Amino acid sequence: MITVHKIISSYLTFTLSLTVWLIPVFLPAQGSDDPYVRLDSVEKTIRSLEATIPGLNNEVNISVTDVPLNEFLRAIANNAGLNMDIDPSVNHTVSNNFSRVRVSDVLIFLSRQFSLDFTEINNIFIVRQINIEAPRPLCFVEYNDSTNRLTIEVQGETLSAFLRAVTIETGKNIIPSYDAAPEPVKAFILSMPLEDAIDKMAYANNLTASPTPDGFILVEKKPVVKTEMQAVRPISGADQRYLGDSPGVNSVVSVRLLGPDSVSVFAENASLTNVLKEIAEKCGISYILTSPNDKKINIQIAGTGFDNVFTSVLAGSELVFRKTNDMYFIGKTDSPDLMTQKIVPLRYRSVDSIAYAIPEDLLNNVEMRVFTELNSVFLSGPQTGVEAAADFIRQVDRIVPVISIELLIIDYSTSYTISTGIEAGLTDQPVATGGTVFPGINMTLSSQSVNNLINRFNGFGWAKIGQVTPEFYASLKLLENQGILKIRSTPILSTLNGHKAELSIGNTEYYLEESVNIIGTQNPQTATTQTYKPITAELAVIITPQVSGDDQITLEVEVTQSDFTERISTTAPPGQTSRTFRSLIRVKNGEMILLGGLEEKRDSKTGHGTPFLSRIPVLKWFFSSREETNSNSKLNIFIKPTIIS
């Protein structure tokens, strides 16, 4: 019997020998092109920059699961204020928990784990993938002649080269077949009898090892035996049993124990009960079967754990299993002994959003209860069903990305107005002369000013025009107005992936609303109620981001712009104009896009004058007044989404 002390001693001897043997294989060559030397240089570079780049000393507390490495690096760089250019070839995924560590330590760790090169140029980190050549084939053999025990570790070496090394070390003739000789093999076996070690190595690589009459051991490819149903029988020998469950048809069950929790199973036309018994016998498993089942199954499982084997064997039947203290209880779904309970707490999602997302087929035999206060889900039922539902919940309970959306809103408007003409009229009272003559003419002449002007013409002696009444006035207008208005707003919004981010910038005005109520029938009285009601004109932006796995963000954008127009009366509500557009676009993380198109142009011409005279060239300037207005407004919106977690 092999003691624990002997196993540990043998393993330490093997490890020391293997280390000495591998030194010349994996010792890196000196030079700047060596990838291992380059990784050491990356650490030295980052350490040297800690004094000059404060962001490298920032503390990081973050936990990620199956997050693209490039997104993870951008999040760290954003939080630390670092400039980072990441090559598209950096396409790994990272799952780790970093608690109270510096940014520099995280970068060095990622460089070692994923073979990344960090180069700093003018405070910009350039991240590239370092191509490390595949390790050389490993072939280690150690044989104790006195105990006939063999220790081997082989990976990537051809079968012929490996068996040559075994033959030289043991003195036993072990040869490969011609068609199997070039096949690469992989195995690790610690201190096992020679024949058993070769047999296990062969089985793990889909080969067979058979002794020959002349004392050789022949290693060849596993024969493929086909039945009339074209079923494959990859296992033969003493481990295979022909049970004869059906008249005239042999039933085959083969079970091999490969490790402490690794087993291979092959069954053909065998009853479910017999397969379970064979697995339990070969693997030393204690079990209780409450409902025997003679259903015939065909199955082939290679090198998996006991729980996975039982799950596969029982699939499609009415039986389930539950494991308690290394004891397997197998029976029907409704058996009380097979019921189990589990509480699944949620870390990143709300329990309400998860509970309704679980597929109905996962809850066929499972009772589910929701505890909102604990943000947890309680599951009760057969162990297999409970574990399947719990696995689904854990897969869905992932970190939801947070998107920061930077907006640049520019509203640019121009206007042009020109007013010309002469107006004259009568008022109840005399008016005073006043107005401006520069930069534009907007004068009102009183009757006295008009009479003075007439007297100057009368002084020439060639005409007598007369006088105007004191209530007469005349207005001269020659004006030109230009205006430019530019409104700029730079809000920043943040929202979860798939949720809306809303922005509203507006102005509110009020109008008076009166209601008259008649109170009483015999002596009716009138009651008037006045209420000021609000009306709003706004610029509203609604953005819904959706992050995809290729570092792209899909944005659903809705923009509405409204404005006030003139009131028809002082108590009436102001009129409104509105512009709306919707867009669905796709943008790369951190890139800026322009949304435009909300453009409005207004042209208006008004005038009045004396009939017929107002249409005659030159004379029309004395017998009419005109006003022409041109306005143009354009709204541009710049959007820059960034994934921050």
Short mmCIF file of N, CA and C in Angstrom, two decimals, residues 15 245 380 418 542 639:
data_model
loop_
_atom_site.label_atom_id
_atom_site.label_comp_id
_atom_site.label_asym_id
_atom_site.label_seq_id
_atom_site.Cartn_x
_atom_site.Cartn_y
_atom_site.Cartn_z
N THR A 15 9.49 16.53 -9.21
CA THR A 15 9.45 17.97 -9.48
C THR A 15 10.85 18.53 -9.60
N ASP A 245 -29.35 -8.24 -21.73
CA ASP A 245 -30.64 -7.80 -21.18
C ASP A 245 -31.79 -8.09 -22.11
N SER A 380 -36.82 25.65 -4.47
CA SER A 380 -37.10 24.39 -3.78
C SER A 380 -37.57 23.37 -4.81
N ILE A 418 -35.72 94.72 -42.62
CA ILE A 418 -35.61 96.05 -43.21
C ILE A 418 -37.00 96.66 -43.26
N ILE A 542 -33.92 62.42 -25.52
CA ILE A 542 -34.05 61.11 -24.89
C ILE A 542 -33.13 60.15 -25.63
N ILE A 639 -23.00 63.99 -29.89
CA ILE A 639 -23.17 62.96 -28.86
C ILE A 639 -21.90 62.12 -28.80
#
